[in-house]
Amino acid sequence: AMDRDKRWERVAQAFASLVDGRGERAGSPRAAVEAAYARGETDEFVKPTVIDGYAGMKDGDGLLMANFRADRVREILAALADPAFSGFARARVPALAARLGMTEYSAELDRLFLALFETENLTKILGEVVADAGLNQLRIAETEKYAHVTFFLNGGREQEFPGEERILVPSPKVATYDLKPEMSAIEVTDRLVEAIDSGRFDLIVVNYANGDMVGHTGVLSAAIRAAETIDACLGRLERALIEAGGAMLITADHGNCEQMADRATGQAHTAHTLNLVPAILVNGPASIVGLRDGRLSDVAPTVLGLMGLAQPREMTGESLLVSGSAVKAAGRR
């Protein structure tokens, strides 16, 4: 139900269970999970299951979507409410009396759903500041993470900023990403190197999906292969950026594949972690001698500092860059 890569065969199963009560059946949620485990299904891949007594949706019913992750609900909501939906054939679409969501999900869905909480209008965010400076920027990712470098990075906006371009690379169509832990990282890197060599962009933002998506499978050998793939890709980017005279900041917003087993039970660990993530600066300016510890809100000010752009008052974070002059001044004190 929370697919975001147009794997319509998955969404169709969720649609059938919600609308018509068709699918795997169980007497209780606990029984449904136990049956899924018996079939060899892990938490992420439990098949849509209908609990005894549920008969589906009727005309006149209301729909409340409690998920606030826009990228994870767009497909199922479009199937349930959009008359123009074409992802798969729908035998029946209930005439709903009301459609509500926790937030605004997309320009198309906002015409069909009432948002309980409107999206906060964020101003002077990273992409906007770069655009206001008259600079060009590129956003690139494979489809599993495309929304992260576009919709989310732009403060919940679908539209590009002036001077912003986007490259979308299809993710591989496999049942689970442990079957192809490289995902589309090599293809993404090919396009990235081309973009760097072109000299057209002042800022390039990329999201490599492997560490997260392969980490969710819980398969250690696949996670190792994913890390090896990204290591090789980052090496290619480093060489291209040094040749072009650019800098690269590497970081993440959460952990995952660094912990592939539960320390208490020894079972596979498939969730995000709260571990600290690295912040690595490659080929930074000669005046920068290191990075201080910080938090996620410090990333945008750091990027602006590397680009020589002033940080707007709206950004509450602080640059992670540590200059040689600051170190000398601290030593004198």
mmCIF file of N, CA and C in Angstrom, residues 175-299:
data_model
loop_
_atom_site.group_PDB
_atom_site.id
_atom_site.type_symbol
_atom_site.label_atom_id
_atom_site.label_comp_id
_atom_site.label_asym_id
_atom_site.label_seq_id
_atom_site.Cartn_x
_atom_site.Cartn_y
_atom_site.Cartn_z
ATOM 1 N N ALA A 175 11.873 -7.909 -6.745
ATOM 2 C CA ALA A 175 10.946 -8.102 -5.626
ATOM 3 C C ALA A 175 11.469 -7.445 -4.361
ATOM 4 N N THR A 176 12.749 -7.621 -4.076
ATOM 5 C CA THR A 176 13.398 -7.003 -2.919
ATOM 6 C C THR A 176 14.804 -6.588 -3.339
ATOM 7 N N TYR A 177 15.301 -5.520 -2.747
ATOM 8 C CA TYR A 177 16.559 -4.950 -3.234
ATOM 9 C C TYR A 177 17.799 -5.727 -2.803
ATOM 10 N N ASP A 178 17.653 -6.727 -1.934
ATOM 11 C CA ASP A 178 18.804 -7.593 -1.679
ATOM 12 C C ASP A 178 19.144 -8.421 -2.909
ATOM 13 N N LEU A 179 18.195 -8.538 -3.846
ATOM 14 C CA LEU A 179 18.444 -9.259 -5.096
ATOM 15 C C LEU A 179 19.288 -8.436 -6.059
ATOM 16 N N LYS A 180 19.308 -7.125 -5.893
ATOM 17 C CA LYS A 180 20.163 -6.244 -6.690
ATOM 18 C C LYS A 180 20.610 -5.077 -5.805
ATOM 19 N N PRO A 181 21.543 -5.341 -4.909
ATOM 20 C CA PRO A 181 21.945 -4.297 -3.952
ATOM 21 C C PRO A 181 22.625 -3.100 -4.595
ATOM 22 N N GLU A 182 23.107 -3.251 -5.825
ATOM 23 C CA GLU A 182 23.672 -2.098 -6.530
ATOM 24 C C GLU A 182 22.597 -1.090 -6.898
ATOM 25 N N MET A 183 21.328 -1.575 -6.970
ATOM 26 C CA MET A 183 20.203 -0.758 -7.414
ATOM 27 C C MET A 183 20.600 -0.010 -8.697
ATOM 28 N N SER A 184 20.336 1.286 -8.791
ATOM 29 C CA SER A 184 20.705 2.049 -9.992
ATOM 30 C C SER A 184 21.820 3.049 -9.709
ATOM 31 N N ALA A 185 22.637 2.755 -8.681
ATOM 32 C CA ALA A 185 23.677 3.706 -8.277
ATOM 33 C C ALA A 185 24.691 3.968 -9.382
ATOM 34 N N ILE A 186 25.046 2.950 -10.130
ATOM 35 C CA ILE A 186 26.039 3.133 -11.189
ATOM 36 C C ILE A 186 25.490 4.043 -12.278
ATOM 37 N N GLU A 187 24.216 3.837 -12.651
ATOM 38 C CA GLU A 187 23.601 4.692 -13.667
ATOM 39 C C GLU A 187 23.464 6.131 -13.166
ATOM 40 N N VAL A 188 23.097 6.289 -11.889
ATOM 41 C CA VAL A 188 23.021 7.631 -11.302
ATOM 42 C C VAL A 188 24.390 8.306 -11.355
ATOM 43 N N THR A 189 25.425 7.560 -11.029
ATOM 44 C CA THR A 189 26.774 8.125 -11.029
ATOM 45 C C THR A 189 27.221 8.494 -12.438
ATOM 46 N N ASP A 190 26.857 7.674 -13.416
ATOM 47 C CA ASP A 190 27.182 8.017 -14.814
ATOM 48 C C ASP A 190 26.621 9.387 -15.170
ATOM 49 N N ARG A 191 25.358 9.606 -14.815
ATOM 50 C CA ARG A 191 24.712 10.890 -15.129
ATOM 51 C C ARG A 191 25.333 12.028 -14.315
ATOM 52 N N LEU A 192 25.710 11.716 -13.076
ATOM 53 C CA LEU A 192 26.341 12.724 -12.224
ATOM 54 C C LEU A 192 27.679 13.186 -12.791
ATOM 55 N N VAL A 193 28.503 12.242 -13.210
ATOM 56 C CA VAL A 193 29.810 12.595 -13.767
ATOM 57 C C VAL A 193 29.633 13.438 -15.024
ATOM 58 N N GLU A 194 28.647 13.089 -15.843
ATOM 59 C CA GLU A 194 28.358 13.901 -17.030
ATOM 60 C C GLU A 194 27.990 15.326 -16.628
ATOM 61 N N ALA A 195 27.161 15.454 -15.589
ATOM 62 C CA ALA A 195 26.730 16.782 -15.135
ATOM 63 C C ALA A 195 27.902 17.582 -14.582
ATOM 64 N N ILE A 196 28.766 16.925 -13.824
ATOM 65 C CA ILE A 196 29.944 17.615 -13.282
ATOM 66 C C ILE A 196 30.854 18.077 -14.414
ATOM 67 N N ASP A 197 31.106 17.182 -15.360
ATOM 68 C CA ASP A 197 31.994 17.512 -16.477
ATOM 69 C C ASP A 197 31.435 18.632 -17.348
ATOM 70 N N SER A 198 30.098 18.775 -17.370
ATOM 71 C CA SER A 198 29.489 19.810 -18.213
ATOM 72 C C SER A 198 29.778 21.210 -17.696
ATOM 73 N N GLY A 199 30.017 21.337 -16.391
ATOM 74 C CA GLY A 199 30.268 22.643 -15.802
ATOM 75 C C GLY A 199 29.055 23.551 -15.755
ATOM 76 N N ARG A 200 27.850 22.986 -15.939
ATOM 77 C CA ARG A 200 26.639 23.794 -16.026
ATOM 78 C C ARG A 200 26.026 24.102 -14.669
ATOM 79 N N PHE A 201 26.404 23.342 -13.637
ATOM 80 C CA PHE A 201 25.680 23.445 -12.371
ATOM 81 C C PHE A 201 26.586 23.950 -11.249
ATOM 82 N N ASP A 202 26.017 24.850 -10.443
ATOM 83 C CA ASP A 202 26.720 25.374 -9.274
ATOM 84 C C ASP A 202 26.482 24.509 -8.041
ATOM 85 N N LEU A 203 25.353 23.794 -8.021
ATOM 86 C CA LEU A 203 25.021 22.891 -6.918
ATOM 87 C C LEU A 203 24.370 21.648 -7.493
ATOM 88 N N ILE A 204 24.835 20.484 -7.050
ATOM 89 C CA ILE A 204 24.222 19.211 -7.432
ATOM 90 C C ILE A 204 23.856 18.468 -6.153
ATOM 91 N N VAL A 205 22.609 18.051 -6.045
ATOM 92 C CA VAL A 205 22.132 17.290 -4.886
ATOM 93 C C VAL A 205 21.758 15.892 -5.360
ATOM 94 N N VAL A 206 22.349 14.871 -4.743
ATOM 95 C CA VAL A 206 22.068 13.482 -5.118
ATOM 96 C C VAL A 206 21.706 12.692 -3.873
ATOM 97 N N ASN A 207 20.806 11.736 -4.037
ATOM 98 C CA ASN A 207 20.473 10.797 -2.970
ATOM 99 C C ASN A 207 20.757 9.391 -3.488
ATOM 100 N N TYR A 208 21.697 8.703 -2.855
ATOM 101 C CA TYR A 208 21.939 7.291 -3.156
ATOM 102 C C TYR A 208 21.042 6.456 -2.250
ATOM 103 N N ALA A 209 20.221 5.599 -2.844
ATOM 104 C CA ALA A 209 19.180 4.882 -2.110
ATOM 105 C C ALA A 209 19.674 3.611 -1.427
ATOM 106 N N ASN A 210 20.834 3.100 -1.807
ATOM 107 C CA ASN A 210 21.239 1.741 -1.452
ATOM 108 C C ASN A 210 21.290 1.472 0.047
ATOM 109 N N GLY A 211 21.959 2.337 0.804
ATOM 110 C CA GLY A 211 22.137 2.076 2.225
ATOM 111 C C GLY A 211 20.823 1.914 2.960
ATOM 112 N N ASP A 212 19.826 2.681 2.560
ATOM 113 C CA ASP A 212 18.520 2.620 3.213
ATOM 114 C C ASP A 212 17.676 1.467 2.683
ATOM 115 N N MET A 213 17.508 1.406 1.365
ATOM 116 C CA MET A 213 16.589 0.422 0.795
ATOM 117 C C MET A 213 17.111 -1.006 0.951
ATOM 118 N N VAL A 214 18.408 -1.221 0.782
ATOM 119 C CA VAL A 214 18.964 -2.558 0.994
ATOM 120 C C VAL A 214 19.030 -2.859 2.489
ATOM 121 N N GLY A 215 19.293 -1.834 3.297
ATOM 122 C CA GLY A 215 19.285 -2.028 4.740
ATOM 123 C C GLY A 215 17.948 -2.536 5.245
ATOM 124 N N HIS A 216 16.863 -2.089 4.625
ATOM 125 C CA HIS A 216 15.527 -2.518 5.047
ATOM 126 C C HIS A 216 15.283 -4.009 4.806
ATOM 127 N N THR A 217 16.066 -4.647 3.943
ATOM 128 C CA THR A 217 15.844 -6.072 3.681
ATOM 129 C C THR A 217 16.360 -6.947 4.809
ATOM 130 N N GLY A 218 17.304 -6.436 5.602
ATOM 131 C CA GLY A 218 17.860 -7.227 6.691
ATOM 132 C C GLY A 218 18.882 -8.258 6.262
ATOM 133 N N VAL A 219 19.316 -8.223 5.007
ATOM 134 C CA VAL A 219 20.274 -9.205 4.478
ATOM 135 C C VAL A 219 21.674 -8.596 4.523
ATOM 136 N N LEU A 220 22.514 -9.081 5.422
ATOM 137 C CA LEU A 220 23.829 -8.481 5.648
ATOM 138 C C LEU A 220 24.709 -8.517 4.408
ATOM 139 N N SER A 221 24.769 -9.646 3.720
ATOM 140 C CA SER A 221 25.638 -9.748 2.547
ATOM 141 C C SER A 221 25.241 -8.738 1.482
ATOM 142 N N ALA A 222 23.948 -8.494 1.340
ATOM 143 C CA ALA A 222 23.481 -7.507 0.362
ATOM 144 C C ALA A 222 23.844 -6.097 0.804
ATOM 145 N N ALA A 223 23.750 -5.826 2.107
ATOM 146 C CA ALA A 223 24.113 -4.499 2.612
ATOM 147 C C ALA A 223 25.597 -4.222 2.394
ATOM 148 N N ILE A 224 26.424 -5.247 2.565
ATOM 149 C CA ILE A 224 27.859 -5.081 2.309
ATOM 150 C C ILE A 224 28.096 -4.746 0.844
ATOM 151 N N ARG A 225 27.408 -5.450 -0.042
ATOM 152 C CA ARG A 225 27.558 -5.174 -1.470
ATOM 153 C C ARG A 225 27.056 -3.773 -1.802
ATOM 154 N N ALA A 226 25.984 -3.340 -1.161
ATOM 155 C CA ALA A 226 25.470 -1.983 -1.382
ATOM 156 C C ALA A 226 26.502 -0.948 -0.968
ATOM 157 N N ALA A 227 27.135 -1.155 0.195
ATOM 158 C CA ALA A 227 28.149 -0.212 0.672
ATOM 159 C C ALA A 227 29.355 -0.183 -0.259
ATOM 160 N N GLU A 228 29.757 -1.351 -0.749
ATOM 161 C CA GLU A 228 30.878 -1.405 -1.690
ATOM 162 C C GLU A 228 30.557 -0.649 -2.973
ATOM 163 N N THR A 229 29.309 -0.773 -3.421
ATOM 164 C CA THR A 229 28.894 -0.075 -4.641
ATOM 165 C C THR A 229 28.963 1.431 -4.455
ATOM 166 N N ILE A 230 28.420 1.925 -3.342
ATOM 167 C CA ILE A 230 28.440 3.369 -3.087
ATOM 168 C C ILE A 230 29.864 3.863 -2.894
ATOM 169 N N ASP A 231 30.706 3.063 -2.269
ATOM 170 C CA ASP A 231 32.106 3.444 -2.099
ATOM 171 C C ASP A 231 32.762 3.680 -3.461
ATOM 172 N N ALA A 232 32.523 2.770 -4.397
ATOM 173 C CA ALA A 232 33.097 2.928 -5.737
ATOM 174 C C ALA A 232 32.516 4.145 -6.444
ATOM 175 N N CYS A 233 31.221 4.373 -6.277
ATOM 176 C CA CYS A 233 30.578 5.530 -6.921
ATOM 177 C C CYS A 233 31.118 6.845 -6.361
ATOM 178 N N LEU A 234 31.300 6.910 -5.055
ATOM 179 C CA LEU A 234 31.841 8.127 -4.449
ATOM 180 C C LEU A 234 33.273 8.375 -4.910
ATOM 181 N N GLY A 235 34.018 7.298 -5.143
ATOM 182 C CA GLY A 235 35.361 7.463 -5.678
ATOM 183 C C GLY A 235 35.346 8.101 -7.054
ATOM 184 N N ARG A 236 34.402 7.695 -7.881
ATOM 185 C CA ARG A 236 34.266 8.311 -9.207
ATOM 186 C C ARG A 236 33.897 9.785 -9.093
ATOM 187 N N LEU A 237 32.978 10.090 -8.174
ATOM 188 C CA LEU A 237 32.576 11.486 -7.992
ATOM 189 C C LEU A 237 33.738 12.327 -7.485
ATOM 190 N N GLU A 238 34.519 11.778 -6.567
ATOM 191 C CA GLU A 238 35.663 12.521 -6.036
ATOM 192 C C GLU A 238 36.627 12.899 -7.160
ATOM 193 N N ARG A 239 36.937 11.942 -8.017
ATOM 194 C CA ARG A 239 37.871 12.229 -9.109
ATOM 195 C C ARG A 239 37.317 13.289 -10.048
ATOM 196 N N ALA A 240 36.011 13.191 -10.366
ATOM 197 C CA ALA A 240 35.398 14.167 -11.271
ATOM 198 C C ALA A 240 35.370 15.557 -10.647
ATOM 199 N N LEU A 241 35.059 15.632 -9.350
ATOM 200 C CA LEU A 241 34.970 16.934 -8.681
ATOM 201 C C LEU A 241 36.339 17.590 -8.527
ATOM 202 N N ILE A 242 37.347 16.806 -8.206
ATOM 203 C CA ILE A 242 38.693 17.375 -8.093
ATOM 204 C C ILE A 242 39.143 17.923 -9.443
ATOM 205 N N GLU A 243 38.842 17.183 -10.503
ATOM 206 C CA GLU A 243 39.193 17.652 -11.850
ATOM 207 C C GLU A 243 38.464 18.947 -12.180
ATOM 208 N N ALA A 244 37.215 19.062 -11.703
ATOM 209 C CA ALA A 244 36.409 20.253 -12.003
ATOM 210 C C ALA A 244 36.643 21.383 -11.009
ATOM 211 N N GLY A 245 37.365 21.111 -9.925
ATOM 212 C CA GLY A 245 37.594 22.136 -8.912
ATOM 213 C C GLY A 245 36.432 22.329 -7.969
ATOM 214 N N GLY A 246 35.608 21.302 -7.796
ATOM 215 C CA GLY A 246 34.449 21.389 -6.913
ATOM 216 C C GLY A 246 34.684 20.695 -5.587
ATOM 217 N N ALA A 247 33.733 20.835 -4.682
ATOM 218 C CA ALA A 247 33.785 20.193 -3.368
ATOM 219 C C ALA A 247 32.577 19.281 -3.202
ATOM 220 N N MET A 248 32.691 18.289 -2.318
ATOM 221 C CA MET A 248 31.601 17.350 -2.079
ATOM 222 C C MET A 248 31.382 17.203 -0.578
ATOM 223 N N LEU A 249 30.125 17.326 -0.154
ATOM 224 C CA LEU A 249 29.728 17.107 1.236
ATOM 225 C C LEU A 249 28.883 15.842 1.285
ATOM 226 N N ILE A 250 29.314 14.867 2.074
ATOM 227 C CA ILE A 250 28.627 13.582 2.175
ATOM 228 C C ILE A 250 28.017 13.463 3.567
ATOM 229 N N THR A 251 26.708 13.177 3.636
ATOM 230 C CA THR A 251 26.067 12.968 4.934
ATOM 231 C C THR A 251 24.777 12.187 4.739
ATOM 232 N N ALA A 252 24.030 12.004 5.805
ATOM 233 C CA ALA A 252 22.756 11.280 5.769
ATOM 234 C C ALA A 252 21.853 11.846 6.846
ATOM 235 N N ASP A 253 20.563 11.504 6.768
ATOM 236 C CA ASP A 253 19.643 12.004 7.794
ATOM 237 C C ASP A 253 19.248 10.923 8.793
ATOM 238 N N HIS A 254 19.696 9.690 8.598
ATOM 239 C CA HIS A 254 19.483 8.628 9.586
ATOM 240 C C HIS A 254 20.359 7.439 9.214
ATOM 241 N N GLY A 255 20.516 6.517 10.150
ATOM 242 C CA GLY A 255 21.264 5.302 9.882
ATOM 243 C C GLY A 255 20.347 4.170 9.473
ATOM 244 N N ASN A 256 20.940 3.083 8.984
ATOM 245 C CA ASN A 256 20.196 1.872 8.648
ATOM 246 C C ASN A 256 21.137 0.681 8.479
ATOM 247 N N CYS A 257 21.897 0.667 7.370
ATOM 248 C CA CYS A 257 22.655 -0.541 7.038
ATOM 249 C C CYS A 257 23.883 -0.750 7.919
ATOM 250 N N GLU A 258 24.232 0.222 8.773
ATOM 251 C CA GLU A 258 25.358 0.004 9.679
ATOM 252 C C GLU A 258 24.990 -0.945 10.819
ATOM 253 N N GLN A 259 23.684 -1.226 10.977
ATOM 254 C CA GLN A 259 23.230 -2.184 11.988
ATOM 255 C C GLN A 259 22.238 -3.130 11.328
ATOM 256 N N MET A 260 22.700 -4.298 10.972
ATOM 257 C CA MET A 260 21.862 -5.250 10.243
ATOM 258 C C MET A 260 21.331 -6.373 11.129
ATOM 259 N N ALA A 261 21.666 -6.346 12.417
ATOM 260 C CA ALA A 261 21.154 -7.359 13.338
ATOM 261 C C ALA A 261 20.774 -6.703 14.652
ATOM 262 N N ASP A 262 19.699 -7.205 15.263
ATOM 263 C CA ASP A 262 19.279 -6.721 16.573
ATOM 264 C C ASP A 262 20.266 -7.229 17.623
ATOM 265 N N ARG A 263 20.845 -6.319 18.384
ATOM 266 C CA ARG A 263 21.883 -6.706 19.339
ATOM 267 C C ARG A 263 21.345 -7.613 20.449
ATOM 268 N N ALA A 264 20.068 -7.485 20.749
ATOM 269 C CA ALA A 264 19.500 -8.275 21.840
ATOM 270 C C ALA A 264 19.071 -9.665 21.381
ATOM 271 N N THR A 265 18.454 -9.740 20.197
ATOM 272 C CA THR A 265 17.880 -11.009 19.742
ATOM 273 C C THR A 265 18.718 -11.720 18.689
ATOM 274 N N GLY A 266 19.579 -10.978 18.008
ATOM 275 C CA GLY A 266 20.340 -11.568 16.915
ATOM 276 C C GLY A 266 19.557 -11.669 15.625
ATOM 277 N N GLN A 267 18.285 -11.266 15.655
ATOM 278 C CA GLN A 267 17.463 -11.304 14.451
ATOM 279 C C GLN A 267 17.824 -10.143 13.517
ATOM 280 N N ALA A 268 17.388 -10.258 12.268
ATOM 281 C CA ALA A 268 17.653 -9.206 11.290
ATOM 282 C C ALA A 268 17.042 -7.890 11.751
ATOM 283 N N HIS A 269 17.795 -6.812 11.601
ATOM 284 C CA HIS A 269 17.320 -5.471 11.950
ATOM 285 C C HIS A 269 17.021 -4.743 10.648
ATOM 286 N N THR A 270 15.767 -4.364 10.436
ATOM 287 C CA THR A 270 15.359 -3.793 9.149
ATOM 288 C C THR A 270 14.918 -2.339 9.237
ATOM 289 N N ALA A 271 15.027 -1.734 10.401
ATOM 290 C CA ALA A 271 14.504 -0.378 10.592
ATOM 291 C C ALA A 271 15.628 0.656 10.588
ATOM 292 N N HIS A 272 15.227 1.922 10.542
ATOM 293 C CA HIS A 272 16.191 3.011 10.701
ATOM 294 C C HIS A 272 16.809 2.949 12.095
ATOM 295 N N THR A 273 17.962 3.564 12.243
ATOM 296 C CA THR A 273 18.604 3.646 13.553
ATOM 297 C C THR A 273 18.734 5.104 13.970
ATOM 298 N N LEU A 274 19.065 5.305 15.228
ATOM 299 C CA LEU A 274 19.312 6.642 15.764
ATOM 300 C C LEU A 274 20.804 6.910 15.927
ATOM 301 N N ASN A 275 21.629 6.096 15.285
ATOM 302 C CA ASN A 275 23.072 6.295 15.381
ATOM 303 C C ASN A 275 23.484 7.607 14.721
ATOM 304 N N LEU A 276 24.583 8.178 15.199
ATOM 305 C CA LEU A 276 25.130 9.367 14.558
ATOM 306 C C LEU A 276 25.551 9.031 13.132
ATOM 307 N N VAL A 277 25.406 9.984 12.231
ATOM 308 C CA VAL A 277 25.795 9.785 10.834
ATOM 309 C C VAL A 277 27.029 10.635 10.539
ATOM 310 N N PRO A 278 27.812 10.250 9.541
ATOM 311 C CA PRO A 278 29.020 11.025 9.229
ATOM 312 C C PRO A 278 28.702 12.296 8.458
ATOM 313 N N ALA A 279 29.613 13.235 8.546
ATOM 314 C CA ALA A 279 29.629 14.403 7.663
ATOM 315 C C ALA A 279 31.058 14.507 7.150
ATOM 316 N N ILE A 280 31.231 14.332 5.851
ATOM 317 C CA ILE A 280 32.560 14.245 5.249
ATOM 318 C C ILE A 280 32.677 15.312 4.168
ATOM 319 N N LEU A 281 33.708 16.112 4.243
ATOM 320 C CA LEU A 281 33.966 17.144 3.239
ATOM 321 C C LEU A 281 35.135 16.705 2.373
ATOM 322 N N VAL A 282 34.917 16.686 1.074
ATOM 323 C CA VAL A 282 35.933 16.273 0.108
ATOM 324 C C VAL A 282 36.344 17.474 -0.739
ATOM 325 N N ASN A 283 37.640 17.727 -0.803
ATOM 326 C CA ASN A 283 38.190 18.804 -1.638
ATOM 327 C C ASN A 283 37.606 20.166 -1.271
ATOM 328 N N GLY A 284 37.476 20.408 0.022
ATOM 329 C CA GLY A 284 36.966 21.699 0.474
ATOM 330 C C GLY A 284 37.980 22.809 0.273
ATOM 331 N N PRO A 285 37.580 24.048 0.493
ATOM 332 C CA PRO A 285 38.497 25.182 0.349
ATOM 333 C C PRO A 285 39.704 25.043 1.272
ATOM 334 N N ALA A 286 40.836 25.599 0.852
ATOM 335 C CA ALA A 286 42.065 25.495 1.640
ATOM 336 C C ALA A 286 41.918 26.132 3.013
ATOM 337 N N SER A 287 41.026 27.106 3.131
ATOM 338 C CA SER A 287 40.845 27.802 4.411
ATOM 339 C C SER A 287 40.070 26.981 5.429
ATOM 340 N N ILE A 288 39.427 25.901 4.991
ATOM 341 C CA ILE A 288 38.622 25.063 5.884
ATOM 342 C C ILE A 288 39.474 23.896 6.371
ATOM 343 N N VAL A 289 39.593 23.765 7.690
ATOM 344 C CA VAL A 289 40.455 22.726 8.259
ATOM 345 C C VAL A 289 39.671 21.549 8.829
ATOM 346 N N GLY A 290 38.348 21.629 8.840
ATOM 347 C CA GLY A 290 37.566 20.524 9.362
ATOM 348 C C GLY A 290 36.100 20.873 9.487
ATOM 349 N N LEU A 291 35.339 19.931 10.037
ATOM 350 C CA LEU A 291 33.911 20.107 10.291
ATOM 351 C C LEU A 291 33.647 19.871 11.772
ATOM 352 N N ARG A 292 32.795 20.679 12.351
ATOM 353 C CA ARG A 292 32.383 20.447 13.738
ATOM 354 C C ARG A 292 31.183 19.509 13.753
ATOM 355 N N ASP A 293 30.896 18.946 14.909
ATOM 356 C CA ASP A 293 29.685 18.150 15.058
ATOM 357 C C ASP A 293 28.472 19.070 14.959
ATOM 358 N N GLY A 294 27.355 18.524 14.502
ATOM 359 C CA GLY A 294 26.168 19.357 14.364
ATOM 360 C C GLY A 294 24.916 18.524 14.233
ATOM 361 N N ARG A 295 23.932 19.079 13.567
ATOM 362 C CA ARG A 295 22.649 18.409 13.386
ATOM 363 C C ARG A 295 22.165 18.656 11.962
ATOM 364 N N LEU A 296 21.024 18.067 11.629
ATOM 365 C CA LEU A 296 20.544 18.106 10.252
ATOM 366 C C LEU A 296 20.305 19.530 9.763
ATOM 367 N N SER A 297 19.839 20.414 10.637
ATOM 368 C CA SER A 297 19.553 21.787 10.219
ATOM 369 C C SER A 297 20.816 22.565 9.874
ATOM 370 N N ASP A 298 21.981 22.003 10.180
ATOM 371 C CA ASP A 298 23.239 22.678 9.866
ATOM 372 C C ASP A 298 23.731 22.380 8.449
ATOM 373 N N VAL A 299 23.115 21.423 7.771
ATOM 374 C CA VAL A 299 23.618 21.014 6.455
ATOM 375 C C VAL A 299 23.447 22.123 5.425
#
